Coordinates of C-alpha atoms in Angstrom, one line a residue:
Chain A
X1 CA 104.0 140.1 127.0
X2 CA 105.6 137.2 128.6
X3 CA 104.4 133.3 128.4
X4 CA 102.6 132.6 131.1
X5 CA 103.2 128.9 132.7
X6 CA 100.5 129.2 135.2
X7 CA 97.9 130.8 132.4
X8 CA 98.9 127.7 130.0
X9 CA 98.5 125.2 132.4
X10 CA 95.5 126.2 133.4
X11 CA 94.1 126.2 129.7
X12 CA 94.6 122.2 130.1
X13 CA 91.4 121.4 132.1
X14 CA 89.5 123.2 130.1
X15 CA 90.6 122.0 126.3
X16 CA 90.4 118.4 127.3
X17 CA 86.9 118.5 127.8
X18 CA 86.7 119.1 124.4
X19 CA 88.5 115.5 123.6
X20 CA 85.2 113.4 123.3
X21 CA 83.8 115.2 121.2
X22 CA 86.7 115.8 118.8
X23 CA 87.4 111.9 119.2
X24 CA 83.4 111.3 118.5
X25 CA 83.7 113.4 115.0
X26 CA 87.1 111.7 113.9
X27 CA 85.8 108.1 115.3
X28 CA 82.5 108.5 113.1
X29 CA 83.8 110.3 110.0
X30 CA 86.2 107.5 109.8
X31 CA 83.6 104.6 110.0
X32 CA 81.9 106.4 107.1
X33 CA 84.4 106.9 105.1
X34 CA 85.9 103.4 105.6
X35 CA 82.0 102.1 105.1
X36 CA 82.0 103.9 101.8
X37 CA 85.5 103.0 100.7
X38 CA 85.1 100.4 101.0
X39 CA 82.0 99.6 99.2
X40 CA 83.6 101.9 96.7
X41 CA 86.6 100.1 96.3
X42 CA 84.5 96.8 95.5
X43 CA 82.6 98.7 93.1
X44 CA 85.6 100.3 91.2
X45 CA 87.0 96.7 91.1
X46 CA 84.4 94.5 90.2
X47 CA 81.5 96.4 88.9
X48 CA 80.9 97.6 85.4
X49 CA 82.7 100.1 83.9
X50 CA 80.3 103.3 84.1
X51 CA 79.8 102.4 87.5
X52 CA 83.6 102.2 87.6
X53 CA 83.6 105.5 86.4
X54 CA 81.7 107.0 88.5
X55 CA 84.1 106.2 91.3
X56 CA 86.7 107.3 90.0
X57 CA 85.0 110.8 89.4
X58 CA 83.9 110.9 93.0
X59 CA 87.8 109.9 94.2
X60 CA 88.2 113.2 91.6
X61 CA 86.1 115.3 93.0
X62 CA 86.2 115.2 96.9
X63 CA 90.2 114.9 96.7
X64 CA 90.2 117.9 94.8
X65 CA 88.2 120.0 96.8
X66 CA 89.4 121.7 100.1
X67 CA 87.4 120.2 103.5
X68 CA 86.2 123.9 104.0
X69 CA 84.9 124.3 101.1
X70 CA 83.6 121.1 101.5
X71 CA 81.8 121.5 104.6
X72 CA 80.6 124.5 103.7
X73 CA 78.8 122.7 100.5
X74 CA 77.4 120.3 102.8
X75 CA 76.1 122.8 105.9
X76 CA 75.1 125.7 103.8
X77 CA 74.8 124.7 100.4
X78 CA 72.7 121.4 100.0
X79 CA 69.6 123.2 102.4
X80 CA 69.3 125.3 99.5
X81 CA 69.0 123.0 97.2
X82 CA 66.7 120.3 99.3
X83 CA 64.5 120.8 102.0
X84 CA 65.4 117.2 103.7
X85 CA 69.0 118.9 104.3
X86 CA 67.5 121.9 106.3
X87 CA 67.1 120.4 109.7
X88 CA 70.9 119.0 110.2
X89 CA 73.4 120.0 112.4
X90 CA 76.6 121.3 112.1
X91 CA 77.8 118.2 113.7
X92 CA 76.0 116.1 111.3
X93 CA 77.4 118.3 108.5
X94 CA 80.6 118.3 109.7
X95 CA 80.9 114.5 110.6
X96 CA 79.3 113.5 106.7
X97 CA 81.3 115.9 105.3
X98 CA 84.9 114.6 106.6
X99 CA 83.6 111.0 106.1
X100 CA 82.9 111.6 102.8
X101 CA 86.1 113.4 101.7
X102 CA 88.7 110.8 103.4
X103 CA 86.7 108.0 101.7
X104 CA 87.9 109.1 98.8
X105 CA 91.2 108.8 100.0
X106 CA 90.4 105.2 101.8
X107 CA 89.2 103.7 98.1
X108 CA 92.8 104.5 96.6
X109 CA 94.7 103.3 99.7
X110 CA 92.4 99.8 99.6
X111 CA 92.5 99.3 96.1
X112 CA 96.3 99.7 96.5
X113 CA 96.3 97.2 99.4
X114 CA 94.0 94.3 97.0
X115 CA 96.3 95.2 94.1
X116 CA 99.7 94.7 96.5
X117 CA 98.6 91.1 97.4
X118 CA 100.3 88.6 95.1
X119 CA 98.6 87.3 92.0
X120 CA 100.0 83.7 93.1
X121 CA 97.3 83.6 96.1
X122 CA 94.9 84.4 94.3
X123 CA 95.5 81.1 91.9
X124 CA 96.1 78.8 94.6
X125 CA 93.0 79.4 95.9
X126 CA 90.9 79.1 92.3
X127 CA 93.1 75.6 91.7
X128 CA 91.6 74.6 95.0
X129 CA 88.4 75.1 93.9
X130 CA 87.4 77.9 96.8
X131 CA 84.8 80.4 95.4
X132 CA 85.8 84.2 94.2
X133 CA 83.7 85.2 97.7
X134 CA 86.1 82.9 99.7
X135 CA 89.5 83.9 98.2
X136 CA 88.3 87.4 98.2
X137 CA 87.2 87.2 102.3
X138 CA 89.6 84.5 103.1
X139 CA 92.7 85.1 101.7
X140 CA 92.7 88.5 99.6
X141 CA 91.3 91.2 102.7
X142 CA 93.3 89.4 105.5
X143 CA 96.8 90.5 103.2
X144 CA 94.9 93.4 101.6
X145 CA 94.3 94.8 105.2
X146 CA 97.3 94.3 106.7
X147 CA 98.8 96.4 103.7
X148 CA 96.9 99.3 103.8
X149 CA 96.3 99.9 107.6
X150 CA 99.7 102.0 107.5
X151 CA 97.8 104.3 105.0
X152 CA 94.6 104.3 106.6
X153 CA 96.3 105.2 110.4
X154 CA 97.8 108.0 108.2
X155 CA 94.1 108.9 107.2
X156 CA 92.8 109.2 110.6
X157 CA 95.4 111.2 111.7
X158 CA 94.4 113.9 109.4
X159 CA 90.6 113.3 109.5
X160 CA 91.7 114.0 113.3
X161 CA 93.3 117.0 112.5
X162 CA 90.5 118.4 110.3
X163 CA 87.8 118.4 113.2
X164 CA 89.3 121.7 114.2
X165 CA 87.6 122.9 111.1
X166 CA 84.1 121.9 112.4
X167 CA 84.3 125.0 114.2
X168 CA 83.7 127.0 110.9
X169 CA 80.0 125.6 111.0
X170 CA 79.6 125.7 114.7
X171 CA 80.7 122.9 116.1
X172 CA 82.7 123.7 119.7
X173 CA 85.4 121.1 119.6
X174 CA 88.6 121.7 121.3
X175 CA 89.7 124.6 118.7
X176 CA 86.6 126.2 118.7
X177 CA 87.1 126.5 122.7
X178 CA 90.5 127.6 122.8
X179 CA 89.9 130.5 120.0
X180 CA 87.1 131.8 122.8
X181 CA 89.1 131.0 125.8
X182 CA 92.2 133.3 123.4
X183 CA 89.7 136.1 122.6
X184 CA 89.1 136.5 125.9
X185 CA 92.0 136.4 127.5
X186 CA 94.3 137.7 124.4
X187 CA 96.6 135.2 125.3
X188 CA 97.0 133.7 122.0
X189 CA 100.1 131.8 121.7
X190 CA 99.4 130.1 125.0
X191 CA 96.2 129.2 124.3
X192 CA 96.9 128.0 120.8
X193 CA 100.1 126.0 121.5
X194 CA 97.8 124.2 124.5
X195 CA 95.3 123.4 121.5
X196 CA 98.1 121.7 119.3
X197 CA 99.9 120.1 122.1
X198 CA 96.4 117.9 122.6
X199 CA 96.2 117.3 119.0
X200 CA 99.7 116.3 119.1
X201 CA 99.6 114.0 122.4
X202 CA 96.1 112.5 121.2
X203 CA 98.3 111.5 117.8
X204 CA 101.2 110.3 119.8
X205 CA 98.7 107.7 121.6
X206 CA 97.1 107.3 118.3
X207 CA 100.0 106.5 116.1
X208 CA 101.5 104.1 119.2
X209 CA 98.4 101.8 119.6
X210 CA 98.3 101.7 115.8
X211 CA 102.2 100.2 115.7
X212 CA 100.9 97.5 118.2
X213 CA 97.7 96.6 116.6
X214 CA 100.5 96.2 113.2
X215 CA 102.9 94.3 115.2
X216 CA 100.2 91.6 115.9
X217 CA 98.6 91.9 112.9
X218 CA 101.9 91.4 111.1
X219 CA 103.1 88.1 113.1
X220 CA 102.3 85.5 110.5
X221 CA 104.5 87.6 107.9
X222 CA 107.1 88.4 109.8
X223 CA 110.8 86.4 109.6
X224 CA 111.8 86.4 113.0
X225 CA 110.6 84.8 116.0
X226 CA 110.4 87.0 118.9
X227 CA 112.3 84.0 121.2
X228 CA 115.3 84.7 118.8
X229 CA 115.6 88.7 119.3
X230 CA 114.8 88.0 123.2
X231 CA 117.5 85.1 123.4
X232 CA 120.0 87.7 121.7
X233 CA 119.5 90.4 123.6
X234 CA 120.0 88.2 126.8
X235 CA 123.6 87.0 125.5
X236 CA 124.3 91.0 124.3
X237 CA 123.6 91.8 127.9
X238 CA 125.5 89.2 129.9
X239 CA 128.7 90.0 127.5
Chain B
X1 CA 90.7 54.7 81.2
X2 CA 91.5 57.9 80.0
X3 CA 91.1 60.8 82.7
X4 CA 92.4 63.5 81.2
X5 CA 91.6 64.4 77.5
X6 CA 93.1 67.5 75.5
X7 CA 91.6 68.0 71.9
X8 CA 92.2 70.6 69.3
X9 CA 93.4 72.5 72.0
X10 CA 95.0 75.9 71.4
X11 CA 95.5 78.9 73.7
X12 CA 96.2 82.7 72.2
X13 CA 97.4 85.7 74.3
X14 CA 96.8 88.8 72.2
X15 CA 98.1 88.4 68.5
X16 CA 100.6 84.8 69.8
X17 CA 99.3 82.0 70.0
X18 CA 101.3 79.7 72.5
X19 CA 100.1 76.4 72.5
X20 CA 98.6 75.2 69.1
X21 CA 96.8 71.8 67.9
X22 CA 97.5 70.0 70.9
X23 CA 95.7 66.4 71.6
X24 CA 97.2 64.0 74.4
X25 CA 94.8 61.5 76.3
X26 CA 96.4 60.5 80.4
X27 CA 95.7 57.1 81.8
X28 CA 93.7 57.2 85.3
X29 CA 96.9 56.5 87.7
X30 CA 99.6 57.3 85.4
X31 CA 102.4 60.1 85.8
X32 CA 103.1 62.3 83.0
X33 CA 106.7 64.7 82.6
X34 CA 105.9 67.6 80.3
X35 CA 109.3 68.7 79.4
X36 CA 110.7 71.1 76.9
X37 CA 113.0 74.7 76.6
X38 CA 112.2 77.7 78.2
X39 CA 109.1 79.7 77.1
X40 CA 108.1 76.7 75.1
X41 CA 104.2 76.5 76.3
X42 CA 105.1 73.6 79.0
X43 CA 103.0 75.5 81.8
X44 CA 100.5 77.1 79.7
X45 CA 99.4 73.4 78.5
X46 CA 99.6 72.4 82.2
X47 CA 97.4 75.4 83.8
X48 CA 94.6 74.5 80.9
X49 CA 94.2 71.4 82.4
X50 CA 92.7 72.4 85.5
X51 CA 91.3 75.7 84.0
X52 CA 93.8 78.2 85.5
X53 CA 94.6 79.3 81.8
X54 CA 91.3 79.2 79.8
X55 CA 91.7 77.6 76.0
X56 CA 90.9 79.4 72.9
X57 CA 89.9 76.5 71.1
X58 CA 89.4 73.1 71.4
X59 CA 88.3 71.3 74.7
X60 CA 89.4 69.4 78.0
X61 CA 88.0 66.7 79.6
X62 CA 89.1 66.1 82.9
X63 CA 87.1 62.8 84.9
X64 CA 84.0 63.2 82.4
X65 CA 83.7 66.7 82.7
X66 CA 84.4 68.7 79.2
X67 CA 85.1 72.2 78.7
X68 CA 84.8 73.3 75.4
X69 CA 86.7 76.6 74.3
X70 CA 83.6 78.3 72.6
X71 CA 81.3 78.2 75.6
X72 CA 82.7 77.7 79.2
X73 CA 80.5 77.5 81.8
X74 CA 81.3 78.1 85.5
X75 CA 79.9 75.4 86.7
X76 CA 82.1 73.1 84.9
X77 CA 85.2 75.0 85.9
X78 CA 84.4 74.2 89.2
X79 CA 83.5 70.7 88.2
X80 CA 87.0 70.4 87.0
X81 CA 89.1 72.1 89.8
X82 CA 87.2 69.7 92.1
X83 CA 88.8 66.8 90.3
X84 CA 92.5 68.3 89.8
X85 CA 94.7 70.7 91.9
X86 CA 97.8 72.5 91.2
X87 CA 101.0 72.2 93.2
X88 CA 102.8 75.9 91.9
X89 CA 106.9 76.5 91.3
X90 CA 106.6 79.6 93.9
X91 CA 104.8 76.9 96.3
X92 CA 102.0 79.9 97.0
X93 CA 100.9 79.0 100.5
X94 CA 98.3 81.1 102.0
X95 CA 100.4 83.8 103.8
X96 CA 97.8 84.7 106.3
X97 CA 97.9 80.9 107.6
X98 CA 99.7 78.8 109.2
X99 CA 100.8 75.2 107.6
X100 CA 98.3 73.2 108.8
X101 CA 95.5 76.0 108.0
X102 CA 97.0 76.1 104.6
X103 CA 96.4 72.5 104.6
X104 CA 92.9 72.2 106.0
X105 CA 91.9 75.4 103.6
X106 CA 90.2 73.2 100.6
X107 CA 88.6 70.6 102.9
X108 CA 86.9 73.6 105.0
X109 CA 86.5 76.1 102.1
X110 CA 85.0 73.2 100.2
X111 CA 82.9 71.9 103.3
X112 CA 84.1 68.7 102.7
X113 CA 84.3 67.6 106.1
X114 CA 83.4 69.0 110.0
X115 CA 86.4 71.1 111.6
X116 CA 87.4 68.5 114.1
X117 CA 87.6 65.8 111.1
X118 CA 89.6 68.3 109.0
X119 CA 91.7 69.1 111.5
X120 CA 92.9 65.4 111.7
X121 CA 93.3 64.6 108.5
X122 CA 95.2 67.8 107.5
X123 CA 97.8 66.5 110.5
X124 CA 97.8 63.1 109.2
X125 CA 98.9 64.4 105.6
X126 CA 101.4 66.7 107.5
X127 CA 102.6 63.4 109.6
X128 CA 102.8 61.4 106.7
X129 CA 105.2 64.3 104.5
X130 CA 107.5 64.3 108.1
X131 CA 106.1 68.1 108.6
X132 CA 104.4 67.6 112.0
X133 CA 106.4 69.5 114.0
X134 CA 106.2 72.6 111.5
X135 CA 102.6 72.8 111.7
X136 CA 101.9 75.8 113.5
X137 CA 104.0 77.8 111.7
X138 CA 103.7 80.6 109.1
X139 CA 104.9 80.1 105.5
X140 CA 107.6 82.7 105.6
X141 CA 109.3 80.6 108.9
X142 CA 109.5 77.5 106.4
X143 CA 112.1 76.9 104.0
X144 CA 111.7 76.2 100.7
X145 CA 111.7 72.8 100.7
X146 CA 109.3 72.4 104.0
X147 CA 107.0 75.0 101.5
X148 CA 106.6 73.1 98.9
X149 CA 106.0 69.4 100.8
X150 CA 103.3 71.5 102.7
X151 CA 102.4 72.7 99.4
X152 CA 101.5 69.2 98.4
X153 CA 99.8 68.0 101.4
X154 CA 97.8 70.9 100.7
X155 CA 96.9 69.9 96.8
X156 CA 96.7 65.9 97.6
X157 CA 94.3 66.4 101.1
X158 CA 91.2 66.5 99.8
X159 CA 91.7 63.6 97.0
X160 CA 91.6 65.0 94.0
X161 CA 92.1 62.4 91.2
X162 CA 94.7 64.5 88.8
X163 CA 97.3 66.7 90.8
X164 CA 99.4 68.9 88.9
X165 CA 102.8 70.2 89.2
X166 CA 104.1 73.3 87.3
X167 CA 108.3 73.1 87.8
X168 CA 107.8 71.8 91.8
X169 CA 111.7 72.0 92.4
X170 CA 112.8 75.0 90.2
X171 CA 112.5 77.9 92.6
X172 CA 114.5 75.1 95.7
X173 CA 117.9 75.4 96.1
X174 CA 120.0 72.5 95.4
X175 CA 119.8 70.7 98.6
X176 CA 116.0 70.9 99.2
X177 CA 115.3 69.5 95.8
X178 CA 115.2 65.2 97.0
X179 CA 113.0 66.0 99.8
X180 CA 110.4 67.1 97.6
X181 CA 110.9 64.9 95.0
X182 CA 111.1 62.3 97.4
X183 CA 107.2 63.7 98.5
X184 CA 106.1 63.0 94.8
X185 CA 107.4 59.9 94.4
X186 CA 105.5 58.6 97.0
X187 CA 102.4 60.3 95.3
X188 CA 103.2 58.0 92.4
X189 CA 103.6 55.1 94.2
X190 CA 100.0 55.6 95.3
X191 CA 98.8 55.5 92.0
X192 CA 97.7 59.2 91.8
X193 CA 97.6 60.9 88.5
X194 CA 100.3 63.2 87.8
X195 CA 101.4 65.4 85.6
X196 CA 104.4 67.7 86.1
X197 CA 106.5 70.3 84.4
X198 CA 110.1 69.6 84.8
X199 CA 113.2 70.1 84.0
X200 CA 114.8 67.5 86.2
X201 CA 115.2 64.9 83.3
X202 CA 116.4 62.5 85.6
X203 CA 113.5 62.5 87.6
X204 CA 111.2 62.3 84.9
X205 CA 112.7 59.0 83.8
X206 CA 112.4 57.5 87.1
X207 CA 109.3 58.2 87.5
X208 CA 107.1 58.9 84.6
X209 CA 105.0 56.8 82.5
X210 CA 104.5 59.0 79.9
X211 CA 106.7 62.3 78.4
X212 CA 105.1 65.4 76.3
X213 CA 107.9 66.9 74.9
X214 CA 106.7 70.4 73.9
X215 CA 108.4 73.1 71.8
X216 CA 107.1 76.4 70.2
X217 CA 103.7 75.6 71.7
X218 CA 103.3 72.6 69.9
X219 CA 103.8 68.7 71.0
X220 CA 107.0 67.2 69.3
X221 CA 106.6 63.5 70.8
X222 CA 104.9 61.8 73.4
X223 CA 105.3 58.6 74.8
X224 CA 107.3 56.1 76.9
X225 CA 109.6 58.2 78.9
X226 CA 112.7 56.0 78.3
X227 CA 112.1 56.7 74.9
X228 CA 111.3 60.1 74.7
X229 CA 114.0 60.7 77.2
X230 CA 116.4 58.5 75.4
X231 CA 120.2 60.2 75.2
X232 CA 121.0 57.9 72.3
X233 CA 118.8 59.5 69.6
X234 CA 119.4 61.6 67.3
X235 CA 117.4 65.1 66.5
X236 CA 116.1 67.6 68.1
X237 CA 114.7 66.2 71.7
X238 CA 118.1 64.0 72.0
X239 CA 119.9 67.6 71.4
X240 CA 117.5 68.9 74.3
X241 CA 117.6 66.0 76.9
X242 CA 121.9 66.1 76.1
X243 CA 121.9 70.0 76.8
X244 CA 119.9 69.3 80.3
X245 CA 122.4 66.0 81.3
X246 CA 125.5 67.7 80.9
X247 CA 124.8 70.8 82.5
X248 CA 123.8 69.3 85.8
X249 CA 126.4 66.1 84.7
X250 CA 124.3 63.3 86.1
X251 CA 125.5 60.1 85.7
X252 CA 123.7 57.1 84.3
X253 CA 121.3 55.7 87.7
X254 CA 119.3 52.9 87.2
X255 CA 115.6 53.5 86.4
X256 CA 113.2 52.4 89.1
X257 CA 110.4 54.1 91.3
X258 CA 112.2 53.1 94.6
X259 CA 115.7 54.8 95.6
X260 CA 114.7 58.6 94.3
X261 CA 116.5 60.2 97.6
X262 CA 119.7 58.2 97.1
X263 CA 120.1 58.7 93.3
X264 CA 119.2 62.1 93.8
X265 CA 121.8 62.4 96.8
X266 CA 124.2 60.4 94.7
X267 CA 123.5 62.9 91.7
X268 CA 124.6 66.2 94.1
X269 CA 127.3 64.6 95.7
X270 CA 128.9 64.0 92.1
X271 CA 127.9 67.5 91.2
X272 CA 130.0 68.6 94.2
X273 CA 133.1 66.6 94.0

């Protein structure tokens, strides 16, 4: 059997339909995990010790479990064990569960970012007199942030990645469509090459609009000015 | 009148302890060098004074506000820090703002005044340090120098009464050193109460009232800094303040609060010749 170009253009129209949705479970699973990182991360800071604990057995826990198994706890498993879990649906299930496994991933890569920002800022801003809640908001996340969005782009990328597993509970995202649109045709390679080459152009656009938002978000901290790199490119040209 | 009182005071990390039985009283308005080697509890004494390093026993008083050792309160921290700021030896501006932001921080994070209000008066210190035309830009764009004045306009915009300076000109490179002594000068000219780690002996004579001259966490002497500072002596501070002149080789200046910048440029240009 030969590749078919006209059969794996084709496939196109039909995957992308798909993207909303798959862009709806990442876009989601990531506001709850960042939500609950980063509530987590304040409480494995600053609260007491068991709660501290605590966190640090949930980081445990949902890094060391594998998303399928994962989502299968949360979609098949917790009905059993409470009634209030019976009604959800397998894009509920799916969505919580991703959220909840990459924010335990988010509260290491933010208290990494806090840690990274120099102890020195934090003085000059108790010598000042500001309150714990001002250094923390006003000095501490702005730095913090900008240190950990690399991590946390990574982090969506894979949460991205993983709603082709939602497909295991139900969910018809774009995987999920191309594995029926390859059973029926028996066109496998095409159909599944089509499927990663969305994933892979929907990271591409992804990863670039992250770069900008970290080239403006990086301007104070950066060296050069961009007159300097523009003048020099000018006088590199004209030689 | 005494603004700033130590008593008893000592400070213990783990096992050490590093500063030990210290007592000094500071006149409002007066400048005060705390000089002494290396690792001798110079900066420790200085952070205790506005709270940055908590004591272990004994208590401060800064502007009528005590802090005792065996129970400090938060409230009186704050009390404290709202009377006396710290100008740092890595100048630690607020990377995240620019250098007027940095500037306007306490008087807006402190709601001392409107934004408008704050906004003038931050450019009015910045005008009055010669760092106007720096203003909008980020802390990594400045040199050292321009860091630390903006440092200062930073520390001295909200009015505290004591300001204090741990090593001001020890992270500068050679040539950015007068500017900023040049910047405190003028602070002591206006009568603000100083005190400042140094190591630039010269500068301490020039313009300090008073010298702490610590070692192995304890005060040796204090007093009249063309005493304590004195290369005449004999003993142990005479061996220190001799071990500081000759390895920068300054040359006797005379001793007035005017004519920092052309000592100081004086002083470099004979260190390069």
């Amino acid at each position: 059997m030969t590749f078919s170009w006209t059969y794996f253009i084709h496939l196109f129209p039909q995957l992308i339909k798909y993207i909303p949705l798959t862009l709806f479970m990442a876009v989601i699973a990531m506001l709850i995990a960042v939500v609950a990182g980063s509530l987590l991360t304040l409480v494995q800071l600053y609260a007491a010790k068991p709660f501290q604990l605590l966190v640090k057995l949930y980081v445990s826990f949902f890094r060391g479990v594998p998303t399928l198994v994962l989502l299968f706890i949360v979609y098949y498993g917790l009905p059993e064990i409470s009634p209030a879990f019976k009604g959800v649906s397998a894009l509920t299930a799916a969505i919580a569960g991703l959220g909840v496994k990459q924010s335990a991933y988010l509260i290491e890569i933010f208290r990494a970012g806090i840690a990274s920002v120099d102890q020195g800022q934090i003085e000059a801003g108790e010598a000042l007199n500001f309150s714990f809640l001002r250094i923390f908001t006003s000095i501490v996340l702005p730095q913090a942030a900008l240190n950990a969005l690399p991590a946390t782009g990574n982090t969506f990328v894979s949460l991205l990645k993983e709603t082709s597993l939602a497909f295991t509970l139900g969910v018809t995202e774009i995987f999920a469509d191309g594995k029926l649109l390859a059973s029926a045709s028996l066109r496998f390679f095409e159909v599944y090459v089509a499927v990663g080459l969305i994933y892979w152009i929907m990271i591409i656009i992804y990863t670039w609009a992250q770069k900008r938002v970290e080239n403006i978000l990086s301007k104070p901290y950066r060296r050069v000015v961009a007159n300097v790199i523009d003048s020099s490119q000018q006088s590199s040209r004209a030689i | 009148m005494s603004l700033i009182q130590v008593s008893n005071l000592a400070v213990q990390f783990s096992r050490r302890k590093v500063l030990k039985n210290i007592n000094l009283t500071l006149e409002k308005g007066s400048v005060t060098a705390i000089v002494g080697p290396s690792g001798s509890g110079k900066t420790t004494l200085l952070r205790t004074m506005n709270l940055l390093q908590l004591p272990s026993e004994g208590t401060v008083t800064v502007a009528g506000v005590t802090v005792d050792a065996k129970h400090i309160s938060k409230t009186d921290v704050h009390k404290i820090r709202n009377q006396s700021t710290m100008v740092f030896q890595q100048f630690n501006l607020f990377k995240n703002m620019t250098a007027l932001e940095n500037v306007m921080s306490p008087l807006i994070y402190n709601k001392l005044a409107g934004f408008d209000e704050v906004k003038s008066t931050a450019l009015g210190v910045l005008r009055n340090f010669g760092l106007e035309s720096i203003a909008d830009q980020y802390p990594v764009t400045l040199s050292g120098g321009q860091s630390q004045r903006v440092s200062i306009a930073r520390a001295i915009v909200a009015k505290p009464k004591v300001v204090l300076f741990d090593e001001p000109t020890s992270a500068l490179d050679p040539e950015m050193v007068s500017d900023v002594l040049t910047t405190i000068a003028q602070l002591a000219q206006q009568h603000i109460t100083m005190v400042i780690v140094t190591h630039e002996i010269e500068f301490a004579r020039q313009i300090a009232d008073n010298v702490i001259f610590v070692e192995n966490g304890e005060i040796l002497a204090q007093g009249p800094a063309n005493q304590i500072l004195s290369t005449d002596g004999t003993g142990r501070i005479a061996d220190f303040v001799n071990s500081l002149e000759k390895r920068v080789t300054i040359p006797k200046t005379p001793r007035a609060n005017t004519g920092v910048v052309a000592s100081r440029l004086r002083l470099l240009q004979s260190g390069t010749n």
